[in-house]
């Protein structure tokens, strides 16, 4: 039964399946022109391509946790305490590991920006700061 809401015609859908067949079978791009292949990840790219960034994980450095928190929270959420920020993360569908990490922080502590929050979550502090 056709509902009329398809984004592509049946012909275009079959054409796309044929284009992807080589990629799915070989596990790598099969195009002749190199410029059409997706660009590989660079060394300084955030680790989000490997899954969600979670504090306490092997690759969860201060910078990656700060980037993920800033991406989800933005500036408008601060200043706030950990419970309020955990609520914001939960409403914005953040990874559960990140929300749970905020829920383990002290309830009375208030955070003025993403840097302070990321330092508390990862357990690191800047030398010569505050």
Backbone as ProteinMPNN parsed JSONL, in Angstrom:
{"seq_chain_A": "XXXXXXXXXXXXXXXXXXXXXXXXXXXXXXXXXXXXXXXXXXXXXXXXXXXXXXXXXXXXXXXXXXXXXXXXXXXXXXXXXXXXXXXXXXXXXXXXXXXXXXXXXXXXXXXXXXXXXXXXXXXXXXXXXX", "coords_chain_A": {"N_chain_A": [[0.843, -1.177, 0.0], [0.723, 2.107, -0.962], [1.41, 5.199, 0.509], [1.964, 7.692, -0.325], [3.762, 9.373, 0.854], [6.402, 8.953, 0.484], [9.837, 9.804, 0.152], [11.381, 9.298, -2.014], [11.114, 7.929, -5.305], [10.083, 4.618, -6.312], [11.82, 3.654, -8.239], [14.135, 5.263, -7.801], [14.74, 4.458, -5.227], [15.478, 1.76, -5.602], [17.717, 2.211, -7.166], [19.425, 3.471, -5.328], [19.824, 1.343, -3.52], [21.294, -0.375, -5.133], [23.608, 1.217, -5.487], [24.674, 1.19, -2.917], [25.316, -1.445, -2.47], [27.987, -2.467, -2.958], [29.448, -1.121, -0.965], [28.247, -2.126, 1.36], [28.862, -4.854, 1.186], [31.704, -4.938, 1.057], [32.653, -3.304, 3.096], [34.061, -0.953, 2.904], [34.401, 2.19, 1.118], [33.565, 2.09, -2.355], [33.872, 3.657, -4.558], [35.154, 5.064, -7.612], [36.164, 7.629, -7.884], [38.111, 9.426, -5.727], [37.496, 11.785, -4.407], [34.821, 11.629, -3.802], [34.551, 10.021, -1.609], [33.865, 9.716, 1.903], [35.387, 11.909, 4.303], [38.079, 10.882, 6.365], [38.262, 10.535, 9.982], [39.946, 13.029, 11.859], [42.935, 13.461, 13.907], [42.495, 15.345, 15.918], [39.767, 15.466, 16.183], [36.699, 15.34, 18.054], [35.799, 12.605, 20.24], [33.261, 11.659, 19.689], [32.411, 10.105, 17.56], [32.912, 7.492, 18.201], [30.954, 6.705, 19.893], [28.874, 7.682, 22.673], [30.075, 10.329, 24.746], [31.312, 9.704, 27.839], [31.813, 10.402, 31.231], [34.496, 9.092, 33.165], [35.07, 7.048, 31.475], [37.594, 5.543, 29.356], [38.41, 7.282, 27.283], [37.384, 9.71, 27.977], [38.244, 12.68, 28.342], [38.907, 15.847, 29.954], [38.475, 17.837, 28.033], [36.826, 16.584, 26.068], [34.537, 15.92, 27.539], [33.757, 18.482, 28.367], [33.199, 19.63, 25.853], [31.01, 18.062, 25.026], [29.151, 18.617, 27.081], [28.847, 21.403, 26.711], [27.79, 21.454, 24.163], [25.278, 20.325, 24.536], [24.098, 21.677, 26.752], [24.501, 24.513, 26.441], [24.696, 28.131, 26.921], [22.642, 29.226, 28.42], [21.818, 27.674, 30.571], [23.243, 28.131, 32.86], [24.017, 30.147, 35.793], [23.762, 27.203, 37.816], [22.721, 24.422, 39.899], [23.878, 20.992, 40.307], [21.713, 19.188, 40.179], [19.724, 20.628, 38.805], [21.013, 21.003, 36.349], [21.339, 18.348, 35.569], [18.69, 17.692, 35.128], [18.144, 19.325, 32.902], [19.884, 18.159, 31.037], [18.725, 15.622, 30.874], [16.181, 16.228, 29.802], [16.968, 17.08, 27.313], [17.774, 14.818, 26.066], [20.351, 13.712, 26.62], [23.252, 11.525, 26.843], [22.834, 8.746, 29.055], [24.928, 8.11, 30.832], [26.225, 10.533, 31.188], [24.25, 12.121, 32.384], [23.864, 10.645, 34.745], [26.369, 10.992, 35.911], [26.304, 13.678, 36.63], [24.347, 13.604, 38.545], [25.631, 12.453, 40.67], [27.178, 14.409, 41.748], [27.909, 16.895, 44.346], [25.038, 18.26, 45.959], [24.708, 20.899, 46.879], [26.541, 22.471, 45.596], [27.134, 25.013, 43.207], [27.372, 25.771, 39.76], [29.024, 27.909, 37.585], [29.668, 27.924, 34.908], [30.366, 25.939, 31.926], [32.971, 24.966, 32.043], [33.622, 24.794, 34.814], [31.75, 22.863, 35.562], [32.504, 20.645, 33.95], [35.05, 20.142, 35.011], [34.337, 19.333, 37.599], [32.854, 17.043, 37.022], [34.714, 15.329, 35.739], [36.601, 15.195, 37.679], [38.897, 16.696, 37.679], [40.971, 19.565, 38.107], [41.862, 22.877, 37.288], [45.168, 24.141, 37.474], [46.193, 26.841, 39.448], [43.846, 28.207, 39.078], [40.66, 29.36, 40.197]], "CA_chain_A": [[0.0, 0.0, 0.0], [1.472, 3.346, -1.049], [0.769, 6.285, 1.237], [2.245, 8.95, -0.985], [4.66, 10.211, 1.638], [7.783, 8.539, 0.237], [10.684, 10.886, -0.306], [11.956, 8.911, -3.298], [10.291, 7.001, -6.069], [10.514, 3.225, -6.235], [12.993, 3.544, -9.109], [15.287, 5.882, -7.116], [15.045, 3.61, -4.074], [16.222, 0.613, -6.122], [19.006, 2.722, -7.612], [20.235, 3.673, -4.117], [20.204, 0.019, -3.022], [22.366, -0.859, -6.01], [24.804, 2.002, -5.192], [25.202, 0.824, -1.602], [25.637, -2.869, -2.408], [29.429, -2.654, -2.83], [29.86, -0.648, 0.357], [27.774, -3.052, 2.389], [29.573, -6.132, 1.078], [33.153, -4.835, 1.263], [32.969, -2.613, 4.33], [34.781, 0.291, 2.617], [33.854, 2.831, -0.078], [33.958, 1.435, -3.605], [33.804, 4.617, -5.67], [36.394, 5.275, -8.346], [36.656, 8.971, -7.618], [38.454, 9.553, -4.314], [36.879, 12.975, -3.839], [33.459, 11.333, -3.367], [34.58, 9.254, -0.365], [33.801, 10.543, 3.109], [36.684, 12.242, 4.871], [38.322, 10.146, 7.601], [38.354, 11.333, 11.197], [41.267, 13.583, 12.142], [43.407, 13.181, 15.259], [41.964, 16.296, 16.887], [38.314, 15.421, 16.218], [36.186, 14.789, 19.304], [35.591, 11.165, 20.222], [31.853, 11.323, 19.614], [32.158, 9.101, 16.525], [33.034, 6.164, 18.795], [29.878, 6.509, 20.846], [28.655, 8.857, 23.498], [31.155, 10.7, 25.656], [30.877, 9.446, 29.203], [32.873, 10.581, 32.206], [34.951, 7.848, 33.768], [35.515, 6.153, 30.423], [38.999, 5.698, 29.032], [38.683, 8.388, 26.372], [36.643, 10.889, 28.41], [39.111, 13.695, 28.91], [38.224, 17.08, 30.331], [38.062, 18.554, 26.827], [35.704, 15.926, 25.4], [33.353, 16.062, 28.389], [33.364, 19.891, 28.276], [32.588, 19.82, 24.535], [29.692, 17.419, 25.014], [28.271, 19.388, 27.961], [28.566, 22.688, 26.076], [26.931, 21.204, 23.001], [23.919, 20.002, 24.972], [23.552, 22.653, 27.698], [24.534, 25.9, 25.993], [25.004, 29.119, 27.958], [21.46, 29.621, 29.176], [21.54, 26.815, 31.715], [24.105, 28.499, 33.987], [24.511, 29.276, 36.86], [22.788, 26.238, 38.322], [23.318, 23.309, 40.643], [24.008, 19.758, 39.542], [20.397, 18.583, 39.961], [19.059, 21.379, 37.737], [21.699, 20.709, 35.095], [21.009, 16.962, 35.205], [17.344, 17.752, 34.565], [18.25, 19.886, 31.553], [20.489, 17.12, 30.194], [17.736, 14.556, 30.676], [15.153, 16.732, 28.869], [17.553, 17.241, 25.971], [18.153, 13.476, 25.62], [21.793, 13.487, 26.739], [23.573, 10.143, 27.213], [22.542, 8.433, 30.453], [26.145, 8.15, 31.646], [26.499, 11.935, 31.481], [23.231, 12.545, 33.348], [24.166, 9.975, 36.011], [27.568, 11.603, 36.49], [25.896, 14.926, 37.275], [23.535, 13.281, 39.73], [26.516, 12.053, 41.772], [27.88, 15.592, 42.252], [27.292, 17.468, 45.553], [23.808, 18.995, 45.657], [24.787, 22.32, 47.24], [27.512, 23.155, 44.734], [26.588, 25.682, 42.023], [28.355, 25.859, 38.682], [28.82, 29.135, 36.84], [29.874, 27.726, 33.469], [30.624, 24.565, 31.499], [34.312, 24.576, 32.483], [33.529, 24.361, 36.214], [30.98, 21.617, 35.595], [33.321, 19.572, 33.373], [36.098, 19.818, 35.983], [33.723, 18.571, 38.684], [32.433, 15.725, 36.521], [35.877, 14.495, 35.467], [37.472, 15.121, 38.856], [40.137, 17.431, 37.437], [40.889, 21.001, 38.396], [42.946, 23.648, 36.681], [46.144, 24.658, 38.406], [46.264, 28.291, 39.46], [42.53, 28.787, 38.817], [39.832, 29.781, 41.313]], "C_chain_A": [[0.89, 1.243, 0.0], [0.709, 4.45, -0.326], [1.047, 7.639, 0.602], [3.204, 9.851, -0.231], [6.123, 9.805, 1.455], [8.579, 9.705, -0.295], [11.286, 10.582, -1.673], [11.0, 7.96, -4.009], [10.849, 5.59, -5.906], [11.765, 3.018, -7.078], [14.243, 4.085, -8.409], [15.701, 5.052, -5.901], [15.858, 2.387, -4.512], [17.624, 1.033, -6.581], [19.947, 2.937, -6.415], [20.688, 2.338, -3.518], [21.366, -0.542, -3.831], [23.676, -0.109, -5.729], [25.459, 1.572, -3.886], [25.648, -0.636, -1.499], [27.127, -3.129, -2.207], [29.942, -2.24, -1.478], [29.458, -1.628, 1.444], [28.52, -4.382, 2.357], [31.043, -6.021, 1.453], [33.528, -4.164, 2.579], [33.788, -1.35, 4.132], [34.203, 0.89, 1.337], [34.406, 2.2, -1.355], [33.898, 2.37, -4.802], [35.161, 4.754, -6.34], [37.008, 6.628, -8.032], [36.876, 9.144, -6.122], [37.749, 10.734, -3.657], [35.45, 12.732, -3.37], [33.418, 10.554, -2.05], [34.469, 10.182, 0.839], [35.198, 10.761, 3.686], [36.899, 11.464, 6.167], [38.426, 11.084, 8.797], [39.789, 11.8, 11.411], [41.652, 13.288, 13.588], [42.782, 14.101, 16.289], [40.44, 16.36, 16.892], [37.847, 14.878, 17.558], [35.841, 13.317, 19.149], [34.132, 10.765, 20.107], [31.546, 10.283, 18.546], [32.24, 7.696, 17.09], [31.931, 5.852, 19.771], [29.738, 7.75, 21.703], [29.842, 9.088, 24.42], [30.635, 10.525, 27.066], [32.031, 9.653, 30.162], [33.251, 9.255, 32.841], [35.406, 6.831, 32.743], [36.964, 6.429, 30.083], [39.295, 6.93, 28.202], [38.01, 9.684, 26.807], [37.579, 11.871, 29.109], [38.277, 14.916, 29.276], [37.683, 17.793, 29.094], [36.85, 17.909, 26.155], [34.423, 16.034, 26.22], [32.844, 17.499, 28.324], [32.667, 20.169, 26.943], [31.178, 19.245, 24.495], [28.701, 18.183, 25.898], [27.883, 20.718, 27.319], [27.625, 22.522, 24.894], [25.481, 21.006, 23.429], [23.313, 21.121, 25.824], [23.466, 24.069, 27.143], [24.815, 26.833, 27.156], [23.833, 29.409, 28.885], [21.189, 28.809, 30.426], [22.298, 27.23, 32.976], [23.734, 29.867, 34.519], [23.393, 28.378, 37.378], [23.5, 25.177, 39.14], [23.253, 22.038, 39.806], [22.652, 19.124, 39.236], [19.649, 19.299, 38.831], [19.679, 21.061, 36.384], [21.434, 19.284, 34.626], [19.612, 16.892, 34.596], [17.34, 18.284, 33.139], [18.828, 18.846, 30.6], [19.48, 16.026, 29.874], [16.663, 14.993, 29.664], [15.676, 16.858, 27.447], [18.151, 15.934, 25.44], [19.664, 13.26, 25.585], [22.044, 12.022, 27.078], [23.36, 9.909, 28.716], [23.771, 8.512, 31.344], [26.49, 9.581, 32.044], [25.511, 12.469, 32.522], [23.524, 11.935, 34.711], [25.383, 10.568, 36.691], [27.218, 12.915, 37.183], [25.083, 14.665, 38.54], [24.392, 12.838, 40.914], [27.281, 13.234, 42.364], [27.183, 16.133, 43.501], [26.105, 18.371, 45.2], [23.927, 20.496, 45.92], [25.72, 23.123, 46.344], [26.807, 23.754, 43.519], [27.713, 25.877, 41.017], [28.015, 27.068, 37.815], [28.974, 28.986, 35.346], [30.214, 26.259, 33.186], [31.982, 24.081, 32.0], [34.274, 24.058, 33.922], [32.807, 23.028, 36.326], [31.806, 20.446, 35.065], [34.447, 19.172, 34.324], [35.541, 18.999, 37.137], [33.358, 17.158, 38.236], [33.632, 14.803, 36.312], [36.813, 14.367, 36.658], [38.8, 15.798, 38.653], [39.917, 18.879, 37.778], [42.084, 21.685, 37.75], [43.878, 24.154, 37.77], [46.173, 26.175, 38.306], [44.947, 28.965, 39.166], [41.923, 29.292, 40.1], [40.568, 30.001, 42.56]], "O_chain_A": [[1.727, 1.4, 0.888], [-0.494, 4.616, -0.526], [0.418, 8.632, 0.966], [3.434, 10.987, -0.644], [6.989, 10.269, 2.197], [8.081, 10.502, -1.089], [11.659, 11.497, -2.408], [10.187, 7.282, -3.38], [11.963, 5.406, -5.415], [12.671, 2.288, -6.677], [15.291, 3.439, -8.424], [16.888, 4.96, -5.587], [16.829, 2.025, -3.848], [18.592, 0.294, -6.402], [21.132, 2.615, -6.493], [21.824, 2.224, -3.057], [22.305, -1.113, -3.275], [24.744, -0.721, -5.729], [26.685, 1.593, -3.775], [26.297, -1.012, -0.522], [27.492, -3.942, -1.358], [30.782, -2.926, -0.895], [30.244, -1.923, 2.345], [28.779, -4.969, 3.408], [31.58, -6.918, 2.104], [34.602, -4.423, 3.123], [34.179, -0.725, 5.117], [33.581, 0.177, 0.551], [35.576, 1.824, -1.417], [33.876, 1.912, -5.944], [36.197, 4.577, -5.7], [38.228, 6.756, -7.928], [35.937, 9.024, -5.335], [37.438, 10.682, -2.467], [34.909, 13.54, -2.616], [32.356, 10.44, -1.439], [34.937, 11.32, 0.788], [36.074, 9.903, 3.57], [35.989, 11.392, 6.992], [38.652, 12.283, 8.637], [40.735, 11.049, 11.17], [40.805, 12.912, 14.398], [42.557, 13.686, 17.426], [39.871, 17.233, 17.548], [38.526, 14.038, 18.148], [35.616, 12.843, 18.035], [33.794, 9.619, 20.406], [30.504, 9.631, 18.621], [31.677, 6.776, 16.496], [31.973, 4.81, 20.426], [30.415, 8.752, 21.475], [30.525, 8.145, 24.821], [29.631, 11.129, 27.444], [33.123, 9.133, 29.932], [32.396, 8.389, 33.029], [36.06, 5.849, 33.095], [37.507, 7.457, 30.489], [40.332, 7.565, 28.394], [38.059, 10.671, 26.073], [37.68, 11.876, 30.336], [37.095, 15.001, 28.945], [36.559, 18.296, 29.107], [35.941, 18.615, 25.718], [33.343, 16.219, 25.66], [31.637, 17.721, 28.236], [31.654, 20.868, 26.908], [30.258, 19.884, 23.983], [27.547, 18.377, 25.514], [26.72, 21.118, 27.374], [26.76, 23.365, 24.659], [24.563, 21.47, 22.754], [22.148, 21.475, 25.643], [22.465, 24.754, 27.351], [25.136, 26.381, 28.256], [24.039, 29.802, 30.034], [20.393, 29.229, 31.266], [22.01, 26.718, 34.058], [23.187, 30.681, 33.776], [22.222, 28.76, 37.374], [24.723, 25.046, 39.084], [22.649, 22.016, 38.734], [22.458, 18.579, 38.15], [19.015, 18.652, 37.997], [18.971, 20.874, 35.395], [21.316, 19.035, 33.426], [19.374, 16.126, 33.662], [16.631, 17.77, 32.275], [18.328, 18.669, 29.49], [19.394, 15.562, 28.737], [16.284, 14.222, 28.782], [14.912, 16.752, 26.487], [18.933, 15.94, 24.49], [20.192, 12.691, 24.629], [21.137, 11.341, 27.555], [23.669, 10.772, 29.537], [23.672, 8.936, 32.496], [27.001, 9.806, 33.141], [25.905, 13.191, 33.438], [23.444, 12.626, 35.727], [25.432, 10.642, 37.919], [27.788, 13.227, 38.228], [25.144, 15.44, 39.494], [23.919, 12.849, 42.05], [27.962, 13.079, 43.378], [25.999, 15.868, 43.707], [26.172, 19.151, 44.249], [23.286, 21.285, 45.226], [25.672, 24.353, 46.353], [25.988, 23.096, 42.878], [28.862, 26.119, 41.389], [26.879, 27.233, 37.37], [28.477, 29.816, 34.584], [30.333, 25.45, 34.106], [32.129, 22.909, 32.346], [34.831, 23.001, 34.216], [33.212, 22.162, 37.101], [31.81, 19.372, 35.665], [34.767, 17.989, 34.435], [36.197, 18.07, 37.608], [33.533, 16.197, 38.984], [33.576, 13.625, 36.666], [37.716, 13.531, 36.654], [39.751, 15.51, 39.38], [38.787, 19.366, 37.74], [43.178, 21.126, 37.683], [43.437, 24.546, 38.851], [46.177, 26.73, 37.207], [44.911, 30.187, 39.015], [42.662, 29.627, 41.025], [39.97, 30.361, 43.574]]}, "name": "protein", "num_of_chains": 1, "seq": "XXXXXXXXXXXXXXXXXXXXXXXXXXXXXXXXXXXXXXXXXXXXXXXXXXXXXXXXXXXXXXXXXXXXXXXXXXXXXXXXXXXXXXXXXXXXXXXXXXXXXXXXXXXXXXXXXXXXXXXXXXXXXXXXXX"}
